Coordinates of C-alpha atoms and ligand atoms in Angstrom, one line a residue:
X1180 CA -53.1 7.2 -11.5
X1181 CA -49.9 8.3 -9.9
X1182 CA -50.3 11.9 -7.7
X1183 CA -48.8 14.7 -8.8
X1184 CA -45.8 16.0 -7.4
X1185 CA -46.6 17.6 -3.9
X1186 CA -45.7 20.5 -3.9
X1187 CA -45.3 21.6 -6.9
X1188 CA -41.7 23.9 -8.2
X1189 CA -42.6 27.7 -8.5
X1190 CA -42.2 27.0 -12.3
X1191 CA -45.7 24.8 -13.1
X1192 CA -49.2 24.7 -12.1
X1193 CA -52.3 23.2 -13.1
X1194 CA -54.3 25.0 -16.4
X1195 CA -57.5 23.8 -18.4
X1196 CA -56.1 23.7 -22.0
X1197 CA -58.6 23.2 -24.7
X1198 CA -57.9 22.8 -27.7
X1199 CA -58.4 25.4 -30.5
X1200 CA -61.9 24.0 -32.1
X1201 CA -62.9 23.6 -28.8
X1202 CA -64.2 19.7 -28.6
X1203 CA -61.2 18.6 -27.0
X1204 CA -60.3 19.5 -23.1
X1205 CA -57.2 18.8 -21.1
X1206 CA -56.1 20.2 -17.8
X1207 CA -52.4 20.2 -17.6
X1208 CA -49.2 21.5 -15.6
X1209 CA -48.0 24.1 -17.7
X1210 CA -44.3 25.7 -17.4
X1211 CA -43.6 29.0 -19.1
X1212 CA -39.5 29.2 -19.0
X1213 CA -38.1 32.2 -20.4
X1214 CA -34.4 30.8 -21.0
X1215 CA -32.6 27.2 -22.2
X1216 CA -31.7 26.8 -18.5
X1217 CA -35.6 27.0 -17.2
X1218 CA -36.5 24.3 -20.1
X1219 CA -33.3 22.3 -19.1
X1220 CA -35.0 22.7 -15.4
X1221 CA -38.4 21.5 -16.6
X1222 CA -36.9 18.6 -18.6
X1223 CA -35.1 17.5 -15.3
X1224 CA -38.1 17.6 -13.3
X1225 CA -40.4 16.0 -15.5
X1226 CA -37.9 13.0 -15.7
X1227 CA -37.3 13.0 -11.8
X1228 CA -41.4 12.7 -11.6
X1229 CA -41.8 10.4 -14.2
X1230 CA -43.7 12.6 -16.3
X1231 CA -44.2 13.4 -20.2
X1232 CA -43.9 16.9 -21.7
X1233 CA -44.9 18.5 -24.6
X1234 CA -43.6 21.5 -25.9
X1235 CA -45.6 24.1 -27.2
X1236 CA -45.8 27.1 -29.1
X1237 CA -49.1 29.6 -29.3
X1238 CA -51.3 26.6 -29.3
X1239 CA -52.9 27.4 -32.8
X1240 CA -52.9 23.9 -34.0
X1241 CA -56.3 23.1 -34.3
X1242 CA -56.8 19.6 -32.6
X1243 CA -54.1 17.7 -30.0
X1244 CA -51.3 18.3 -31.5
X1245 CA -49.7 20.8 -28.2
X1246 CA -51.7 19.1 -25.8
X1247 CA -50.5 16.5 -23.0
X1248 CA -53.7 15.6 -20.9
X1249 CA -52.5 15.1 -17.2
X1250 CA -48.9 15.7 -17.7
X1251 CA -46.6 18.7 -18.6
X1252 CA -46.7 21.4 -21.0
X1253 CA -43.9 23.3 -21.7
X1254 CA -44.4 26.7 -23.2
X1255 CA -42.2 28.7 -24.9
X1256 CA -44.0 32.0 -25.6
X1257 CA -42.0 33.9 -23.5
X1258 CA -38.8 32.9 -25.7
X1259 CA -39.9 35.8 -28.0
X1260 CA -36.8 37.3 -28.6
X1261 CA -35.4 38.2 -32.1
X1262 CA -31.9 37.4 -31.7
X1263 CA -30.1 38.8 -35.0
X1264 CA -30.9 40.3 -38.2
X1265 CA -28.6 39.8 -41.5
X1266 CA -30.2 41.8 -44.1
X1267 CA -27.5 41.2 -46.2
X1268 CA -26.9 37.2 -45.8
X1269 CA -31.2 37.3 -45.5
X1270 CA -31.8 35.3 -42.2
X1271 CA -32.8 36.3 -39.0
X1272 CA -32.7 34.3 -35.8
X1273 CA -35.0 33.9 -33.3
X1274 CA -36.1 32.4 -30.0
X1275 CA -38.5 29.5 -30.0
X1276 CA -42.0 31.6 -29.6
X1277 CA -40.9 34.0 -31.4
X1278 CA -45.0 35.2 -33.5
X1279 CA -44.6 35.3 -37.1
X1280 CA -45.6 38.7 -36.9
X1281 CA -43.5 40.0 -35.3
X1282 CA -40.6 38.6 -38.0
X1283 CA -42.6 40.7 -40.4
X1284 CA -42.4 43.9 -38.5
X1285 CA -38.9 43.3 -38.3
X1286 CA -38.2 42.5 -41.6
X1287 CA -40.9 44.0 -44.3
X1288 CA -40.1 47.6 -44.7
X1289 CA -36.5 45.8 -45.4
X1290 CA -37.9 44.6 -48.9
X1291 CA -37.7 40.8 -47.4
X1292 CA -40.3 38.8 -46.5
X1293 CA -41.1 34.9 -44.9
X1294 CA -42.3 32.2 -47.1
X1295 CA -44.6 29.2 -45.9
X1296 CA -46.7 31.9 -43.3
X1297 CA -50.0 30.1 -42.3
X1298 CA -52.8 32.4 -42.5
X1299 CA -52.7 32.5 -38.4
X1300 CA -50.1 35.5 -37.4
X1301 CA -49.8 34.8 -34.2
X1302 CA -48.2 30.9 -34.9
X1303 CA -44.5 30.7 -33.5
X1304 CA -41.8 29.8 -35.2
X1305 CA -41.2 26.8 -33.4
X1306 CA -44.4 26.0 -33.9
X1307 CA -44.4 26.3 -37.0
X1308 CA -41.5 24.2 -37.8
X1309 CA -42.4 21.5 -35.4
X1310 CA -45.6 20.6 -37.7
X1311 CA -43.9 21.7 -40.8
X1312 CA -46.7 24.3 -41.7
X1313 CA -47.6 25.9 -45.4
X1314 CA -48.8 29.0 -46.8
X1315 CA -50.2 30.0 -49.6
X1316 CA -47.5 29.9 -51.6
X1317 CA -46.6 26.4 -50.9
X1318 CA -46.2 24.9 -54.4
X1319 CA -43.6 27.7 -54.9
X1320 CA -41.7 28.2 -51.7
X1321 CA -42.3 24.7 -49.6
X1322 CA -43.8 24.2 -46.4
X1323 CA -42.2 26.3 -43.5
X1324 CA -38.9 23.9 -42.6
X1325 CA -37.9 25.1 -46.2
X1326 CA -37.4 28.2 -45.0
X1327 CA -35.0 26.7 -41.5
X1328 CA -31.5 27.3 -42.0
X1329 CA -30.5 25.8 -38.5
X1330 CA -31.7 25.2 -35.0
X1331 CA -30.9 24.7 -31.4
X1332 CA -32.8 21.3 -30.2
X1333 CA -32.5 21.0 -26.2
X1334 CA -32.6 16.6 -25.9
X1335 CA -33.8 14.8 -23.6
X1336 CA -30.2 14.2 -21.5
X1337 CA -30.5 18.2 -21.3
X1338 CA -27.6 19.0 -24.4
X1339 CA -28.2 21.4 -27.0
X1340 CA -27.7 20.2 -30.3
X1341 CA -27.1 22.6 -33.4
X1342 CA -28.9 21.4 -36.1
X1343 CA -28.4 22.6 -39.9
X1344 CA -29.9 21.3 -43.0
X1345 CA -27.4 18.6 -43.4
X1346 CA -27.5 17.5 -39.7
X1347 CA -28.8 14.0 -39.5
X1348 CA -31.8 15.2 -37.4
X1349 CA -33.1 17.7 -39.7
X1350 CA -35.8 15.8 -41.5
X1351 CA -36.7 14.4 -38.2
X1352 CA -37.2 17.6 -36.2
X1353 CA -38.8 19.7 -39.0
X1354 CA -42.3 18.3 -38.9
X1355 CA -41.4 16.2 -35.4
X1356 CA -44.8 17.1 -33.7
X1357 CA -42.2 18.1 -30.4
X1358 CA -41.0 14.6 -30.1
X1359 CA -37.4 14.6 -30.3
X1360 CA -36.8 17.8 -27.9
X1361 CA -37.1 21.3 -27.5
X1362 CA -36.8 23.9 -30.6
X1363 CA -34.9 26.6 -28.2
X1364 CA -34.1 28.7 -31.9
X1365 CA -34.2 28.7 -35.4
X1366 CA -32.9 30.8 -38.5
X1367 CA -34.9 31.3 -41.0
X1368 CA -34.1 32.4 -44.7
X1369 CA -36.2 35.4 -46.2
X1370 CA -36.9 36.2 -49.4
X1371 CA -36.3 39.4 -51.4
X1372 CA -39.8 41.6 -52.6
X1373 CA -40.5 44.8 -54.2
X1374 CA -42.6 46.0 -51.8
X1375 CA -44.9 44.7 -48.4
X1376 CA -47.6 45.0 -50.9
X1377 CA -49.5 42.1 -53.2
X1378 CA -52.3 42.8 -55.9
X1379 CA -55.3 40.2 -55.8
X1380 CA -57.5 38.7 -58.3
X1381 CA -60.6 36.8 -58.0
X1382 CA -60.9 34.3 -60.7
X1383 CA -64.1 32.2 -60.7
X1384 CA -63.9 28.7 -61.8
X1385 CA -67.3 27.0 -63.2
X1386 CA -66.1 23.0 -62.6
X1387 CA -63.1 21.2 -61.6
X1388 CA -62.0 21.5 -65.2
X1389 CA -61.9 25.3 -65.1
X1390 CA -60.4 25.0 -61.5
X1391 CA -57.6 22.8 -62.3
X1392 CA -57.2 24.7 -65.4
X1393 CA -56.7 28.2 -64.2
X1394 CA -54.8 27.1 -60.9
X1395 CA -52.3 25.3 -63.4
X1396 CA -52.1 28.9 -65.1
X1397 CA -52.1 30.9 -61.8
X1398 CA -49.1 29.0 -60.6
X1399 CA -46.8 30.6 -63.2
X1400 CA -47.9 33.9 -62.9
X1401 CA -48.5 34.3 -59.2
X1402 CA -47.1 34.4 -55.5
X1403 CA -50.0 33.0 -54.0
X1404 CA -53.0 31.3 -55.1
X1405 CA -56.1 30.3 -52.9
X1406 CA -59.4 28.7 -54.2
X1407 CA -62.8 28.8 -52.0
X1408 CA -64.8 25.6 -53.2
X1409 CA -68.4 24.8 -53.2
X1410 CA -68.2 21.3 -51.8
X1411 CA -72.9 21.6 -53.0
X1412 CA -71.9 22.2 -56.6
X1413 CA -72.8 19.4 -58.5
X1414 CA -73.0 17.7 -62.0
X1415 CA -71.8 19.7 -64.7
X1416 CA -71.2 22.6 -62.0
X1417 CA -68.7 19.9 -59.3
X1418 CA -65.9 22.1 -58.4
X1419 CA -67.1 26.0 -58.9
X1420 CA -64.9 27.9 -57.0
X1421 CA -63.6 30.9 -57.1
X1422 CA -59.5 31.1 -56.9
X1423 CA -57.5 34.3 -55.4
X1424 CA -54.3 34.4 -57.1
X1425 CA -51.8 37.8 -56.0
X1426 CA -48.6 38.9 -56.3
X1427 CA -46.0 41.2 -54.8
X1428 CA -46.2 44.2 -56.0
X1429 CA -44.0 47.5 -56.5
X1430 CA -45.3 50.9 -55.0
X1431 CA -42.7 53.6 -54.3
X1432 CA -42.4 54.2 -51.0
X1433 CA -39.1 55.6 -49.1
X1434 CA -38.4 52.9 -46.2
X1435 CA -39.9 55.2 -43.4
X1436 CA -43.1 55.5 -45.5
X1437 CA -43.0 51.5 -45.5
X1438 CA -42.3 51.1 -41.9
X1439 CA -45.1 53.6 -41.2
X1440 CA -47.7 51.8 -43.2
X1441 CA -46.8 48.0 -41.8
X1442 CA -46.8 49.7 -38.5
X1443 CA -50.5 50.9 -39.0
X1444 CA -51.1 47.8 -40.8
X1445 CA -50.2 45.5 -37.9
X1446 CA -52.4 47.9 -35.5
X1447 CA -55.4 47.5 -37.7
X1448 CA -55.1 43.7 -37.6
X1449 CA -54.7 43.9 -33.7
X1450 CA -57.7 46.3 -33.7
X1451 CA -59.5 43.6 -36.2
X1452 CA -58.4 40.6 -34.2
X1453 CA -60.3 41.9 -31.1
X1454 CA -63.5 43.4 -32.9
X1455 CA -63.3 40.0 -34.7
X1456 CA -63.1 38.0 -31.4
X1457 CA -65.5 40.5 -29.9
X1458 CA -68.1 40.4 -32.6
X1459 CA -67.9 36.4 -33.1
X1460 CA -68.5 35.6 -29.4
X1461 CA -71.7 37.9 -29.8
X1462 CA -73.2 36.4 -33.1
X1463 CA -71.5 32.9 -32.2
X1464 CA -74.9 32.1 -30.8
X1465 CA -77.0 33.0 -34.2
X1466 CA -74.4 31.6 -36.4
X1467 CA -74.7 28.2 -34.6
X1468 CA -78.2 28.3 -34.9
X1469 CA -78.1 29.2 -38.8
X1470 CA -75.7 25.7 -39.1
X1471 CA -78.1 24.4 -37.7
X1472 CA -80.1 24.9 -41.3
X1473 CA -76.7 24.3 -43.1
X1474 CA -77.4 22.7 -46.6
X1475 CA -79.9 25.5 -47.7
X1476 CA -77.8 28.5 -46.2
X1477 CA -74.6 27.0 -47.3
X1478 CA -76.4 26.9 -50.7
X1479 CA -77.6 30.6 -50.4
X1480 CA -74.3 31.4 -49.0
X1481 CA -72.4 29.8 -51.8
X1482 CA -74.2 31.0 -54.4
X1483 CA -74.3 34.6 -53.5
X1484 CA -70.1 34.7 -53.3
X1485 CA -70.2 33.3 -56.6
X1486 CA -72.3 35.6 -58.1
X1487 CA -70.8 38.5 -56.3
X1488 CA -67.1 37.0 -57.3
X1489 CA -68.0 36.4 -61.1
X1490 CA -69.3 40.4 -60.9
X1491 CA -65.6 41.3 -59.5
X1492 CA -64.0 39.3 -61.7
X1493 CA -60.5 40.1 -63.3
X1494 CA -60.6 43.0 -61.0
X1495 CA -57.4 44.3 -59.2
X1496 CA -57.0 44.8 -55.9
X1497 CA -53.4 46.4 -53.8
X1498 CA -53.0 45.9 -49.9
X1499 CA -50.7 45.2 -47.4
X1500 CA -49.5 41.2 -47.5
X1501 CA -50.5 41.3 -43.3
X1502 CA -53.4 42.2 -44.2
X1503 CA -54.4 40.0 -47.3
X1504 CA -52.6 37.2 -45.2
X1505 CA -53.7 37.5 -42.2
X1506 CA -57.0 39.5 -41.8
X1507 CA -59.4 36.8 -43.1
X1508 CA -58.9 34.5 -40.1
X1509 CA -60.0 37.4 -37.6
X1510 CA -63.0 38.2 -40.4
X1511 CA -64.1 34.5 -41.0
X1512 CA -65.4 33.1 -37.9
X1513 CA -63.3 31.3 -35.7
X1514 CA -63.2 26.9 -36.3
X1515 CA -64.6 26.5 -32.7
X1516 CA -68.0 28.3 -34.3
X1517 CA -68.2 27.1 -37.9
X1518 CA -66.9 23.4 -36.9
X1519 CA -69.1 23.6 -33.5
X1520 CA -69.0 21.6 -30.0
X1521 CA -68.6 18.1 -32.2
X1522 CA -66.9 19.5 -35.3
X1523 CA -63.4 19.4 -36.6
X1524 CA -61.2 21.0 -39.5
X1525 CA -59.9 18.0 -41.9
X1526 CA -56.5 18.6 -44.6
X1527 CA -55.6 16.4 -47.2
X1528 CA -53.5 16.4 -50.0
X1529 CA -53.8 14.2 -53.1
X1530 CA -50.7 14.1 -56.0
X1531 CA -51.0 16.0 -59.0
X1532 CA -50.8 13.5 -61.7
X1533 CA -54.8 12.2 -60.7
X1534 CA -55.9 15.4 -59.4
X1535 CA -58.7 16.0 -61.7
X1536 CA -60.3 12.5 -60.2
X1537 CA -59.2 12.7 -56.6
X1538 CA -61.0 16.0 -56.4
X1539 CA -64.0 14.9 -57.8
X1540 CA -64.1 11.5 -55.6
X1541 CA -63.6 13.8 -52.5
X1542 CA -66.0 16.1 -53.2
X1543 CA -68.4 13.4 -53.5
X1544 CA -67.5 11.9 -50.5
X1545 CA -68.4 15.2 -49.3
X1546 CA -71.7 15.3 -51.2
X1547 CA -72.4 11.7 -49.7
X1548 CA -72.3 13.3 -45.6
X1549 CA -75.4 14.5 -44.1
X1550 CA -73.3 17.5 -42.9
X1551 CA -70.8 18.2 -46.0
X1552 CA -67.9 20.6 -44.8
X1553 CA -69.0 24.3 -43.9
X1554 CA -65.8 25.7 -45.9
X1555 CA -63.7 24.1 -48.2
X1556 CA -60.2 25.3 -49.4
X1557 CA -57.6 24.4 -52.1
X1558 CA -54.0 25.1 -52.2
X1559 CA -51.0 24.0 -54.1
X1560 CA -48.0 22.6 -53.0
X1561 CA -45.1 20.8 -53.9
X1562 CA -43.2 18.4 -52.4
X1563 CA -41.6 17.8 -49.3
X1564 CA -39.1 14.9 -48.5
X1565 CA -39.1 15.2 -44.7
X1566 CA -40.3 12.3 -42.5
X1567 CA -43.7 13.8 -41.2
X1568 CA -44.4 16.2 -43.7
X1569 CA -47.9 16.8 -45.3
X1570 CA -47.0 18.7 -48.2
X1571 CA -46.7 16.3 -51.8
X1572 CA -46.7 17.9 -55.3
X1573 CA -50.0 18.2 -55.9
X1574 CA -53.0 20.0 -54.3
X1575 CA -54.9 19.8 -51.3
X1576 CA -58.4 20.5 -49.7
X1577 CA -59.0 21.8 -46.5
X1578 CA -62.2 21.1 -44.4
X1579 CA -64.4 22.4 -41.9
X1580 CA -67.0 19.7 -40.8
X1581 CA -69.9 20.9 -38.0
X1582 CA -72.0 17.8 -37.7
X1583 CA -75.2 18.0 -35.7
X1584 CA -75.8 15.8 -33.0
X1585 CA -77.8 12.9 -34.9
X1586 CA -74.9 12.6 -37.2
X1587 CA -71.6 12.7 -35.7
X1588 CA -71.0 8.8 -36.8
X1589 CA -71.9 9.5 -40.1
X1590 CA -70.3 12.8 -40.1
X1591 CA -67.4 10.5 -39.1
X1592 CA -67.9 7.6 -41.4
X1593 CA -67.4 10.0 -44.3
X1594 CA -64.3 11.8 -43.0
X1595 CA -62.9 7.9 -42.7
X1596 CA -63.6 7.6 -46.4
X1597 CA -62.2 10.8 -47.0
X1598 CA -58.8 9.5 -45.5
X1599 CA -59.0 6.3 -47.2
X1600 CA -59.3 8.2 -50.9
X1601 CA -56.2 9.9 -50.1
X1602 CA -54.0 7.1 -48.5
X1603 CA -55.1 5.4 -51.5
X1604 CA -53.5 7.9 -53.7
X1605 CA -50.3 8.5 -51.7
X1606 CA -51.8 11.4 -50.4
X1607 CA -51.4 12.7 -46.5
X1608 CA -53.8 14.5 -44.2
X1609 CA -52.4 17.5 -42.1
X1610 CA -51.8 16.9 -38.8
X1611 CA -51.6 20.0 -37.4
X1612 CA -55.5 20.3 -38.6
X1613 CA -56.4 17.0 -37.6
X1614 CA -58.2 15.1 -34.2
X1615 CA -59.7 12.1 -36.2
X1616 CA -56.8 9.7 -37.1
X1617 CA -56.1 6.3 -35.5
X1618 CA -52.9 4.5 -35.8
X1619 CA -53.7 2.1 -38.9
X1620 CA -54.2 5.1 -41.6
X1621 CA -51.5 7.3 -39.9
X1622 CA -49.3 4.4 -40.4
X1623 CA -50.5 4.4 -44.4
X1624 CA -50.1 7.7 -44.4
X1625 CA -46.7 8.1 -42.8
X1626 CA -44.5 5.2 -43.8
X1627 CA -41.2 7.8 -42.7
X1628 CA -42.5 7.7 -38.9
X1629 CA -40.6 4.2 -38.6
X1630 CA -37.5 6.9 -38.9
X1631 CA -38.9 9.2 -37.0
X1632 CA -39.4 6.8 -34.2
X1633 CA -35.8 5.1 -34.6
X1634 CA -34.7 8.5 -33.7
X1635 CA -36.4 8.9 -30.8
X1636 CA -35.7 5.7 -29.7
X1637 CA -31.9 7.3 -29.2
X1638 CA -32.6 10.6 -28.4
X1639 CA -35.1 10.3 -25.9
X1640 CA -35.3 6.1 -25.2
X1641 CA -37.5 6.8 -21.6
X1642 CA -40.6 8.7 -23.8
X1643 CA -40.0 12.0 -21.7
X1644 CA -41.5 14.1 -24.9
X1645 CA -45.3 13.5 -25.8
X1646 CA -48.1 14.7 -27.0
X1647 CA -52.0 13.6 -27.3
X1648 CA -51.8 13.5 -30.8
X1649 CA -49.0 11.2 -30.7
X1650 CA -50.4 9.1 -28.2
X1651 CA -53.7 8.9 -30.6
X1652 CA -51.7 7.6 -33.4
X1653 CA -49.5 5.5 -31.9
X1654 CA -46.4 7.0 -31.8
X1655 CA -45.8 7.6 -27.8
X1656 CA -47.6 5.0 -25.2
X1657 CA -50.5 6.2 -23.0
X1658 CA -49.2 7.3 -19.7
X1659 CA -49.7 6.6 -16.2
X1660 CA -51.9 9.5 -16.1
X1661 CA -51.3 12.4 -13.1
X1662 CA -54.2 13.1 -10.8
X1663 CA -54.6 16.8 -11.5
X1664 CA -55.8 19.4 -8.4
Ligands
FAD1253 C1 -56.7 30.9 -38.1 C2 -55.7 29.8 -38.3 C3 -55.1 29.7 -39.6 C4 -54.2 28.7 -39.9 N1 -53.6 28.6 -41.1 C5 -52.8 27.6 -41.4 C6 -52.2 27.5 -42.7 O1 -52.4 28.3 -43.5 N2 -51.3 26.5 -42.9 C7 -51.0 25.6 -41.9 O2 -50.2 24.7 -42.2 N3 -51.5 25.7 -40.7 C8 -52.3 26.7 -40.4 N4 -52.8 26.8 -39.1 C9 -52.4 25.9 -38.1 C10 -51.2 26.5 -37.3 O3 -50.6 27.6 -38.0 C11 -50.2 25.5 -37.0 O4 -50.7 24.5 -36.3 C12 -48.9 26.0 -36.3 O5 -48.1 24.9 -36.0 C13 -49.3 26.6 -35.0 O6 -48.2 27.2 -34.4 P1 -48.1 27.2 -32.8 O7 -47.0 28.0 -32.4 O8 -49.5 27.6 -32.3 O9 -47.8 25.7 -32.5 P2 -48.5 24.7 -31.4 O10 -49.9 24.5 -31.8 O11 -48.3 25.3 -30.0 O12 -47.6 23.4 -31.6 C14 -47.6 22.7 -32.8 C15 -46.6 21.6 -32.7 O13 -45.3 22.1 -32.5 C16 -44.7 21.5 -31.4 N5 -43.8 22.6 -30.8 C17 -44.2 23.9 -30.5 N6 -43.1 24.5 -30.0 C18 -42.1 23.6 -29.9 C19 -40.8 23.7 -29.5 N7 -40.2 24.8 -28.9 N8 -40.0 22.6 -29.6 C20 -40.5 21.5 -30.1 N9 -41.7 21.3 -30.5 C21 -42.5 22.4 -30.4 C22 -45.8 21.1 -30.5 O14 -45.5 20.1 -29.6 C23 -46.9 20.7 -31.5 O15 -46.6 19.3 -31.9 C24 -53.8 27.8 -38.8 C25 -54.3 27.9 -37.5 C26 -55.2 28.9 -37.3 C27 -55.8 29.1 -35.9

């Protein structure tokens, strides 16, 4: 392993960096630049030393994807700023780490909104655009580089390259994983709503039938559609679920009144996010234990939301779109808890046209694991024609897996055949979820990534940008690793 640089610049040192879930743990040499001439200094150094560097965003991928073991990270939360606001023309600029949230501060009260929001408010936009991220309103608005207008990529020679929709990197740096450069801005489109407000449904679904059935419906009539799925249902009863389908809303407020309430809004989902944080590390312990017993409290579990869903059914419910969007991942436990020390989170899609039987192969799959997923979540989307992008039209089910100890290779084994069911139907699994691929089904997977990679090959031909996910699926080499202090 080569040294590390001795000393090291003002501008880097050493950090453990796990990642989100928790199972995976790097130690790298993290820069934090706060301008394009900092990351231009980075870039140079890196090259001068012979190292890789991976740019990141709020590090809320959930597996490898912004992590470079041994080599350089290059952060770009403190690029926050919000550069310009057209309300008329409907776009805003903004740096790099620029938090989702805080485009919605900026722009709610306005009566515009951003489409393709993961449920995870503190994402960045680069981020976001880097691993081409969806919401819940994917099959009507597209994943997240539907909503880039243009961006600044910083290369690996150090230029800055302007890139719109028609530029001839676009479908490579949308969904690019950080592999072609540095995302130093973006502008985004926003869309026009009657108010920051949506009104909810909760719509239980006795079998896949009635699930495929009433999502078809809820896609015409709604802004965004969810569906909880209980992956023990079986027989007559495989697929129960219940769907949330909402939609904006109109309540008459005067733009002040607006501003005030997203104001309070976004203070009661910091408030939440720490009691949530606070409150999960304290019952982490006892929820561990209880996963411990999974199958029959997963089956108590599931059947008591059921039951209390079918009592609410058809019932209507008004809130803030922060809060129905973003509240649930402070509420739900975090993955590193419900997925555990061995555990992962799994997406996959599957097209539209077999639906009905991919979802009941995959949830018997599921069945088939010692440890089927903890939570399982459907979505619709449509499709998406850039070169890494995860989004087809069609649906797809999101997993969390915690397997005990005695059955990590069968946990395993299953996820495989999971992957296989999907590749088989042209389907994709979501990288920015994902720790478990190898390079044979992310080649099936991702037949574009030959374009991605003739791209790279001229933008960056000595492999200065890389990531651990790349590595693990073949895209970048393995390095000469870097001792770290
Ligand atoms: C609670 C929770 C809910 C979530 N919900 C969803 C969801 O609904 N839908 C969904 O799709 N995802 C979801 N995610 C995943 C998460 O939103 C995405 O992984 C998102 O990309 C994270 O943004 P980030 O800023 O943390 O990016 P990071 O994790 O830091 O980076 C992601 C990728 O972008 C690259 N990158 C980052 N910044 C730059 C840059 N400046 N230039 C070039 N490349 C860059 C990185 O190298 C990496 O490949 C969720 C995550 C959590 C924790």
């Amino acid at each position: 392993m080569p040294p590390a640089p001795d000393p090291l610049p003002s501008f880097v040192h050493w950090e453990d960096v796990p990642s989100l879930v928790g199972s995976i743990r790097t130690r790298s040499l993290v820069a934090r630049p706060k301008t394009a001439g900092e990351c231009r200094e980075v870039r140079a150094w890196c090259r001068e030393h012979g190292l890789t560097l991976c740019p990141r965003g709020s590090g809320r991928s959930y597996g490898d994807m912004a992590l470079n073991d041994r080599q350089v990270l290059l952060d770009v939360g403190r690029m926050n700023r919000i550069l310009a606001f057209d309300e008329e023309a409907r776009e805003i600029r903004v740096e790099a780490g620029t938090r989702l949230i805080d485009i919605f501060a900026r722009v709610h009260h306005k009566g515009l909104t951003l489409g393709a929001s993961p449920t995870e408010s503190h994402s960045s936009v680069s981020g976001a655009l880097s691993a081409n991220v969806n919401g819940k309103d994917a099959w009507r608005l597209g994943s997240f580089g539907d909503q880039v207008v243009r961006l600044s990529l910083m290369t690996a020679d150090g230029e800055v390259h302007e890139v719109d929709r028609s530029h001839e990197f676009f479908d490579g740096v949308v969904g690019g994983l950080g592999l072609l450069g540095i995302v130093l801005d973006a502008t985004l489109r926003l869309e026009p709503i009657p108010s920051p407000y949506v009104e909810t449904t909760v719509l239980p679904a006795r079998n896949v039938d009635e699930l495929l059935e009433k999502m078809a419906e809820v896609e015409q009539t709604s802004d965004f559609a969810v569906a909880w799925v209980n992956v023990y249902a079986r027989g007559a009863k495989l697929g129960r679920s219940v769907i949330h389908a909402s939609r904006w809303t109109e309540v008459k407020q005067t733009e002040e009144e607006r501003k005030a309430a997203i104001d309070a809004g976004i203070e009661r989902l910091d408030k939440h996010r720490r009691f949530g944080l606070a409150l999960h590390a304290a019952f982490g312990p006892l929820l561990s234990l209880m996963l411990q017993f999974q199958r029959p409290f997963l089956r108590f579990f599931n059947w008591l939301y059921y039951t209390k869903s079918r009592m609410a059914a058809g019932g209507k419910h008004v809130e803030l779109f922060l809060q129905y969007s973003f509240a649930a991942s402070f509420t739900v436990p975090p993955a590193y808890l419900v997925c555990g020390p061995r555990g992962y989170t799994v997406q996959v899609t599957f097209p539209r046209a077999s639906a009905r039987e991919a979802l009941v192969e995959l949830l018997e799959i599921c069945q088939s694991s010692p440890c089927p997923p903890v939570t399982t979540i459907l979505r619709a989307h449509r499709a998406d024609d850039r070169w890494i992008s995860f989004s087809e039209d069609g649906y797809s089910l999101n997993f969390e897996i915690h397997p005990k100890k005695r059955h990590v290779a069968k946990s395993r084994e299953v996820v495989d055949r999971l992957v296989d069911a999907v590749a088989r139907r042209g389907g994709k699994v979501h990288l920015a979820k994902d720790q478990v691929l190898t390079p044979e089904p992310f080649r099936r997977l991702y037949p574009k990534h030959a374009q991605l990679l003739a791209l790279k090959a001229r933008l960056d031909p000595d492999g200065l940008f890389a990531t651990d996910l790349a590595r693990r699926v073949g895209l970048c080499p393995a390095p000469g690793r870097t001792e770290g202090s």
